[in-house]
PDB file of C-alpha atoms in Angstrom:
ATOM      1  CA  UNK A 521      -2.880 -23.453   8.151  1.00 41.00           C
ATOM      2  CA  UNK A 522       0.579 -24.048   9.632  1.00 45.00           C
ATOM      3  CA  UNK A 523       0.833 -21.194  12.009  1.00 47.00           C
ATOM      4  CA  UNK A 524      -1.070 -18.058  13.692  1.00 49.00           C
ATOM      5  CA  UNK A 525       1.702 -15.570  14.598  1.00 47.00           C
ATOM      6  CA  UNK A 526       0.443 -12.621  16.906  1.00 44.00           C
ATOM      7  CA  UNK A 527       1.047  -8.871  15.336  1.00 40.00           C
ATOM      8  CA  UNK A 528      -0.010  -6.160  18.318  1.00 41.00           C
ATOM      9  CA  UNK A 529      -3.441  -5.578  16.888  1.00 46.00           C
ATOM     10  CA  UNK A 530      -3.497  -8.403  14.292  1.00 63.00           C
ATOM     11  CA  UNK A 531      -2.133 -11.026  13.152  1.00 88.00           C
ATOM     12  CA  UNK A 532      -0.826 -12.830  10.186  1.00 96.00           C
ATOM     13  CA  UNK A 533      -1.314 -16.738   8.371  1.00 97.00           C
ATOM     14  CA  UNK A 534       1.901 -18.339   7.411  1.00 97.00           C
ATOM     15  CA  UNK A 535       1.217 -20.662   4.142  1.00 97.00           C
ATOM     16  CA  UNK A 536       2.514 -23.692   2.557  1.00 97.00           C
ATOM     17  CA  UNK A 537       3.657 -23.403  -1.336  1.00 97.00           C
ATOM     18  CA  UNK A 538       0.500 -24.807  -2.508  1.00 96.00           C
ATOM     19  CA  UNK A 539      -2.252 -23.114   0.017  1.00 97.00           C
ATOM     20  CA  UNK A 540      -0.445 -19.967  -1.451  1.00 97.00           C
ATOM     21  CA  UNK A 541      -0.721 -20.891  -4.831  1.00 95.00           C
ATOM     22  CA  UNK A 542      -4.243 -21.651  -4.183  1.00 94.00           C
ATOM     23  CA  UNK A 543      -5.223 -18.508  -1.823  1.00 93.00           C
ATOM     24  CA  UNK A 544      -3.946 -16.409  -5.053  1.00 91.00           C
ATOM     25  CA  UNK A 545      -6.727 -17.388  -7.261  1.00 89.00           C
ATOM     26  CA  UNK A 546      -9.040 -15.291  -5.233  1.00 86.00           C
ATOM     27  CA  UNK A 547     -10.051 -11.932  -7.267  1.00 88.00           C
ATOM     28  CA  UNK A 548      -8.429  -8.736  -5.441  1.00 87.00           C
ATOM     29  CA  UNK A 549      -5.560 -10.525  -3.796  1.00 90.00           C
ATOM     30  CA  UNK A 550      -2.425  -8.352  -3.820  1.00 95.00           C
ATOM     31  CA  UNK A 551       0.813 -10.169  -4.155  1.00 97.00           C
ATOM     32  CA  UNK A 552       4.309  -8.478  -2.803  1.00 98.00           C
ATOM     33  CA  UNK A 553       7.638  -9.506  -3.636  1.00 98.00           C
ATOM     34  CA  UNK A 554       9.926  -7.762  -0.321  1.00 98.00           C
ATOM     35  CA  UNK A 555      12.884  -8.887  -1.927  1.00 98.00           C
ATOM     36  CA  UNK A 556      15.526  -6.306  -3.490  1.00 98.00           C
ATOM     37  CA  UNK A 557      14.775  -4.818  -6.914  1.00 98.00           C
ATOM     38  CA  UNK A 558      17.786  -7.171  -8.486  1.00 98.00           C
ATOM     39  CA  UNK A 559      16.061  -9.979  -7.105  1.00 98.00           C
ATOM     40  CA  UNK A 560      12.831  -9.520  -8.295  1.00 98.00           C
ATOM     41  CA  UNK A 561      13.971  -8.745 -11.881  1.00 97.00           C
ATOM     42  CA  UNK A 562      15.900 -11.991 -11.610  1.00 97.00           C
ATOM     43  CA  UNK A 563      12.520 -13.616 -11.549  1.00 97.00           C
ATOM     44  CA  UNK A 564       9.163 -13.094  -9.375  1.00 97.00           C
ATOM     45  CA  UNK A 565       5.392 -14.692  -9.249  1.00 97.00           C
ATOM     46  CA  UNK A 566       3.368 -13.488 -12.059  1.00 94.00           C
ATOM     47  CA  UNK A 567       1.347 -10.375 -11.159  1.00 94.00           C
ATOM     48  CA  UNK A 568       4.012  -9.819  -7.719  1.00 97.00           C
ATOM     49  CA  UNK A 569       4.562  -6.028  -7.083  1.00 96.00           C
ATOM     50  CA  UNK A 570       7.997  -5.465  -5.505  1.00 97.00           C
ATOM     51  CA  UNK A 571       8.281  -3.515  -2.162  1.00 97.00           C
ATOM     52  CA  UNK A 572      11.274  -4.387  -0.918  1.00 98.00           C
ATOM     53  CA  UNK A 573      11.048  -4.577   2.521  1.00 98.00           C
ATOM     54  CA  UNK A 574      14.692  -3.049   3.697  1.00 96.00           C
ATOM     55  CA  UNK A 575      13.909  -0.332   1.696  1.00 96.00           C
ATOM     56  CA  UNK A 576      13.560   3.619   3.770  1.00 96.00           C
ATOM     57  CA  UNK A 577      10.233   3.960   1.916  1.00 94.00           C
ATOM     58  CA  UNK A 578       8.659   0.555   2.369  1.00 96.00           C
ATOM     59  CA  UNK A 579       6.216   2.034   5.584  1.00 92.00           C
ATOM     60  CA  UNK A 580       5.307   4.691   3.382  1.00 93.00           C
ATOM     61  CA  UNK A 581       4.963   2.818  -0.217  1.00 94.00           C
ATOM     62  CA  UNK A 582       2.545   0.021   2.476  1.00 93.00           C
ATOM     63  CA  UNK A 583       0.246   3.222   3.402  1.00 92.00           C
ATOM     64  CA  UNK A 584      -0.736   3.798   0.118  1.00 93.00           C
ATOM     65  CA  UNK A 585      -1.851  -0.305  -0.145  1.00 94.00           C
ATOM     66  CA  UNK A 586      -5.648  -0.726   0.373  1.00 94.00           C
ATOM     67  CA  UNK A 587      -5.604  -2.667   3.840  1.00 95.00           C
ATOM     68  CA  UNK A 588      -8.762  -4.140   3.116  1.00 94.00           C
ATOM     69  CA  UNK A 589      -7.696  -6.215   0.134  1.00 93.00           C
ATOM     70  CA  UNK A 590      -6.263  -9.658   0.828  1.00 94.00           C
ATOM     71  CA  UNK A 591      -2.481  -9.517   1.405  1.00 97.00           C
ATOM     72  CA  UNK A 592       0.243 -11.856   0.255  1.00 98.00           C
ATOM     73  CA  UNK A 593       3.769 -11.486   0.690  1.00 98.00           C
ATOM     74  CA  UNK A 594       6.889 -13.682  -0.045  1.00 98.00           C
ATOM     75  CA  UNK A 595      11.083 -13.535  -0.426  1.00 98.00           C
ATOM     76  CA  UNK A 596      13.701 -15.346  -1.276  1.00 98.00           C
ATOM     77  CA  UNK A 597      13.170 -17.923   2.002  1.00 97.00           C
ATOM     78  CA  UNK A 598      10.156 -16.327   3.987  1.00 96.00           C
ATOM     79  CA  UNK A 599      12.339 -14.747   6.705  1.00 97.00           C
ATOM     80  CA  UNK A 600      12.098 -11.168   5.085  1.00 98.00           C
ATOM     81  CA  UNK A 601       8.538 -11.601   4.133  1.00 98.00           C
ATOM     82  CA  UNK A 602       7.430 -12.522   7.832  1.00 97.00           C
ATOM     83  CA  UNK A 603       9.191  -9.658   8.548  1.00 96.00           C
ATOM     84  CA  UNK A 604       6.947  -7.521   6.159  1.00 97.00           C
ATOM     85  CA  UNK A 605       3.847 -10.123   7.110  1.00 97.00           C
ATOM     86  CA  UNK A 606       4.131  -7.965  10.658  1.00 96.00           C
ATOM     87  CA  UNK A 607       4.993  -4.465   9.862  1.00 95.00           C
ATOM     88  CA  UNK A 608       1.596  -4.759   7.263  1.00 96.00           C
ATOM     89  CA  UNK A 609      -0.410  -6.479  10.199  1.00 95.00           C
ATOM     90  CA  UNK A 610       0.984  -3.489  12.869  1.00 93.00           C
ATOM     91  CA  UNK A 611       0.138  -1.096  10.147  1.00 93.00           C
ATOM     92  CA  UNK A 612      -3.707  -2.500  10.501  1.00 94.00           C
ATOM     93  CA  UNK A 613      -3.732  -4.642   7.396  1.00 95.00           C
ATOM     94  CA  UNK A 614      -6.431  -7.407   8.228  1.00 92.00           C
ATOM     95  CA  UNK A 615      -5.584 -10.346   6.069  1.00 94.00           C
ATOM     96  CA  UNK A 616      -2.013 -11.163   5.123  1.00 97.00           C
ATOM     97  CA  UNK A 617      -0.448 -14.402   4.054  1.00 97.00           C
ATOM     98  CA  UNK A 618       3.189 -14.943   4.192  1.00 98.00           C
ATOM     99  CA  UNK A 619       4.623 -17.855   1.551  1.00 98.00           C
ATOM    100  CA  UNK A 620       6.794 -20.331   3.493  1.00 97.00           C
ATOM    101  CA  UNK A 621       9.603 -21.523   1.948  1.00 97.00           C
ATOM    102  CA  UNK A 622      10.076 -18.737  -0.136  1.00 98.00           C
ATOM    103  CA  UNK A 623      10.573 -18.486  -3.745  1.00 97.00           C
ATOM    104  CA  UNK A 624      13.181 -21.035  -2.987  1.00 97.00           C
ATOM    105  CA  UNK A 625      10.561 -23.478  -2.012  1.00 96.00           C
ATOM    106  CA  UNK A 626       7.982 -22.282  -4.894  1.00 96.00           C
ATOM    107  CA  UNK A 627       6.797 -25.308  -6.939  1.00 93.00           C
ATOM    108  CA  UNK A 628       5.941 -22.906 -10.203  1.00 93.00           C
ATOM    109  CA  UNK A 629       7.877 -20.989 -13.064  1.00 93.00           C
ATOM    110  CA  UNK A 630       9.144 -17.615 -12.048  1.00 96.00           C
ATOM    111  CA  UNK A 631       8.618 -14.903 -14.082  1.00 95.00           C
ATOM    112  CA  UNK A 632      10.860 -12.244 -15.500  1.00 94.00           C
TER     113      UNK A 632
END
């Protein structure tokens, strides 16, 4: 684990390329793309659900999320997804990863 950042009732794991890669082998992970539509249909990780996170809906498309389930965001760099890492984690969301690096430091295919 590379670092514990502090939400106001939570808080969030930031993970290296391949502890992500691993931590999404687990059954009933949820994996979220925060980048921008275009982005994500110019390739994502396979089974990613985009919510981009500069969207006006994204608090309201995150409510309907099951905030139970283990949580795993990434972007393009990990900036926007830390971003999303807290609003989930302020929203009450218990266990959310953020992907450092990014897709730009993901080691694997993307997917279209």
């Amino acid at each position: 684990m590379f670092g514990l950042f502090q939400g106001s009732a939570s808080t969030y794991k930031n993970l290296t390329p391949a502890q992500f890669s691993a931590a999404l082998r687990q059954p009933g992970a949820v994996l979220l793309d925060v980048r921008r539509p275009d982005e994500f249909a110019a390739g994502h990780l396979p089974g990613a659900v985009n919510l981009d996170v500069t969207s006006p809906d994204f608090t309201r498309r995150v409510a309907a999320l099951d905030k139970t389930q283990l949580t795993y965001v990434y972007c393009r760099s990990g900036a926007r997804s830390a971003t999303a890492a807290g609003q989930l984690t302020k929203a009450g969301f218990g266990q959310v990863h953020n992907l450092l690096g990014g897709v730009l430091d993901w080691p694997e295919k993307l997917i279209r």
